[in-house]
Coordinates of C-alpha atoms in Angstrom, one line a residue:
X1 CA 0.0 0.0 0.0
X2 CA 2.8 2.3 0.7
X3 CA 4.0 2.5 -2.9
X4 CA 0.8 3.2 -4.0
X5 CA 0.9 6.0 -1.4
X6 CA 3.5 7.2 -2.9
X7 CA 2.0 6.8 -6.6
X8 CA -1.0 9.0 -5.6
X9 CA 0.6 12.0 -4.1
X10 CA 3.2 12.3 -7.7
X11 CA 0.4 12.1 -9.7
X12 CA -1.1 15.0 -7.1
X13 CA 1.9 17.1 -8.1
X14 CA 1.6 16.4 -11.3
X15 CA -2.0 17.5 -11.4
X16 CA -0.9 21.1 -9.7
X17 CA 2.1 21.4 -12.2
X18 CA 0.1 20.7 -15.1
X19 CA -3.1 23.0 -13.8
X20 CA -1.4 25.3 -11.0
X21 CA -4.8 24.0 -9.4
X22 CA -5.5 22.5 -5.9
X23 CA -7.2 18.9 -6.7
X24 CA -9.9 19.1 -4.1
X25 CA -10.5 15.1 -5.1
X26 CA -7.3 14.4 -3.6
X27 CA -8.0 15.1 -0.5
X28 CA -11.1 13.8 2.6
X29 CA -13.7 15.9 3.0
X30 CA -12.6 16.1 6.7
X31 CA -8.8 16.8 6.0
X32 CA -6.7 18.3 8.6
X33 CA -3.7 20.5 7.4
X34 CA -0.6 22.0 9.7
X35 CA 1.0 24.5 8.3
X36 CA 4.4 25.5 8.8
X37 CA 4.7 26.4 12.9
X38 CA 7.6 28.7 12.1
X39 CA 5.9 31.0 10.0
X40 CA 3.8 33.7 11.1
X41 CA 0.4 32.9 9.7
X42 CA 0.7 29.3 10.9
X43 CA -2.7 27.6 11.5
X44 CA -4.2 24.4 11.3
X45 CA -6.7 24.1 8.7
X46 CA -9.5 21.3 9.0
X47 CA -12.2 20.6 6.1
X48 CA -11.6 20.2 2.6
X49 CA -13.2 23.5 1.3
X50 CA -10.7 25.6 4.0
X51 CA -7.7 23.7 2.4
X52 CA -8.4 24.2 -0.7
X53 CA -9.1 27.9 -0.1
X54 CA -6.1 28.3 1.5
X55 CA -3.7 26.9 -1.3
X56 CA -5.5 28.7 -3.8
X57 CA -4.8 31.9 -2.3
X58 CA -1.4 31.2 -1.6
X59 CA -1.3 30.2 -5.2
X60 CA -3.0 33.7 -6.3
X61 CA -0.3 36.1 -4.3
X62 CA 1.9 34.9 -6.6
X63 CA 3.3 35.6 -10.6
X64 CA 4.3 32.7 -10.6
X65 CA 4.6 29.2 -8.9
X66 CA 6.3 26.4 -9.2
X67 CA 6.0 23.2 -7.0
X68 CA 9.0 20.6 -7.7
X69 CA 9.2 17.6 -6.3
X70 CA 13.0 16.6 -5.5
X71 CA 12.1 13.0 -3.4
X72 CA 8.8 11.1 -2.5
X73 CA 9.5 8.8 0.4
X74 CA 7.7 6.1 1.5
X75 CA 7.1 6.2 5.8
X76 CA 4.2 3.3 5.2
X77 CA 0.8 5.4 5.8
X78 CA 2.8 8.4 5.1
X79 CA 4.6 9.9 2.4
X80 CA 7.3 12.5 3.0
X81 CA 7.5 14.8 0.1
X82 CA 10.7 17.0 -0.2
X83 CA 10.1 19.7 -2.1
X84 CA 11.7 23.1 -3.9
X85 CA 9.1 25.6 -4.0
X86 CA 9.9 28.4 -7.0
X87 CA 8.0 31.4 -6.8
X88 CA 7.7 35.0 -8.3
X89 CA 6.4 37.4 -6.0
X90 CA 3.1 39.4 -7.6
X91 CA 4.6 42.8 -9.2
X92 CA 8.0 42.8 -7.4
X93 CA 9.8 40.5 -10.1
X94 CA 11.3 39.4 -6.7
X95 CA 12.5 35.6 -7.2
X96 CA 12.0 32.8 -3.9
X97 CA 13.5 29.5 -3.9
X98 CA 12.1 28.0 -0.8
X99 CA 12.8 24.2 0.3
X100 CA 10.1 22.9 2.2
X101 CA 8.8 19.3 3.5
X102 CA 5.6 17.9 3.9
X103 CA 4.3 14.5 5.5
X104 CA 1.3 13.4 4.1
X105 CA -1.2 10.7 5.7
X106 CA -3.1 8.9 3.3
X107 CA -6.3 6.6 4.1
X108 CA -8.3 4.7 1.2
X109 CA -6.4 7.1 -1.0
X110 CA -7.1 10.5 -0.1
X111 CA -4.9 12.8 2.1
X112 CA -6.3 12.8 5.7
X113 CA -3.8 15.2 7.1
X114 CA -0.9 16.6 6.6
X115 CA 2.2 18.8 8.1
X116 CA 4.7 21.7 7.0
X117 CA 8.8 21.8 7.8
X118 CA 11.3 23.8 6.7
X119 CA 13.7 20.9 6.5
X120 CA 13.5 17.3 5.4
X121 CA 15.5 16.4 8.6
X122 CA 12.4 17.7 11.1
X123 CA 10.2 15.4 8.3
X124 CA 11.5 13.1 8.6
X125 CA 11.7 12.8 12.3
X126 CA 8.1 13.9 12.5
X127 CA 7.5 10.8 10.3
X128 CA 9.4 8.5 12.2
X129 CA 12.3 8.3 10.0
X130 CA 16.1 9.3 10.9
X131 CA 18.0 10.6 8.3

């Protein structure tokens, strides 16, 4: 199951890369999302229609966006996505390349929750993994 795990959330990424658009299907109605703790708008966001709200307006601050995938690793129910987020601040031309790491819990294959790091180290942990 954990490959398949795996499987789904690339062909998540893919979706957003293709559309720059959140895939509300891939995720349970009753989804809880942590965001980042060492950011200043950190929250917790619970429902599918407030995460999918939230990611589009992150998605709409910006020129552009860019979401790549650098490693999908299997944790069994979860998948800990390392990831390189390229972005282009709206009217400043200003440039960000931001790593960040996620660890996604999957259940009958749809995200159930998942968390925000600034490293792949503290996902991995978080995930049960040492690196």
């Amino acid at each position: 199951m954990s490959q398949e795990n795996v499987d789904l959330i690339r062909a998540r990424f893919e979706v957003f890369a293709r559309t720059g658009e959140f895939d509300r299907d891939a995720y349970d109605s009753d989804v809880t999302w942590h965001l980042r703790e060492d950011l200043p708008d950190s929250e917790t966001l619970v429902g599918r229609d407030r995460v999918g709200q939230f990611f589009s307006q992150w998605a709409g601050t910006f020129e552009k966006h860019r979401i790549d995938v650098e490693e999908l690793i299997d944790a069994g129910e979860h998948v800990v996505a390392v990831l390189r987020f390229r972005i282009t601040i709206q009217g400043s031309g200003q440039e960000i390349d931001m790593p960040e790491s996620w660890v996604i819990k999957l259940a009958d294959g749809a995200v159930i929750e998942g968390w925000e790091y600034k490293t792949k180290a503290e996902a991995l942990k978080a995930a049960g993994l040492e690196e």
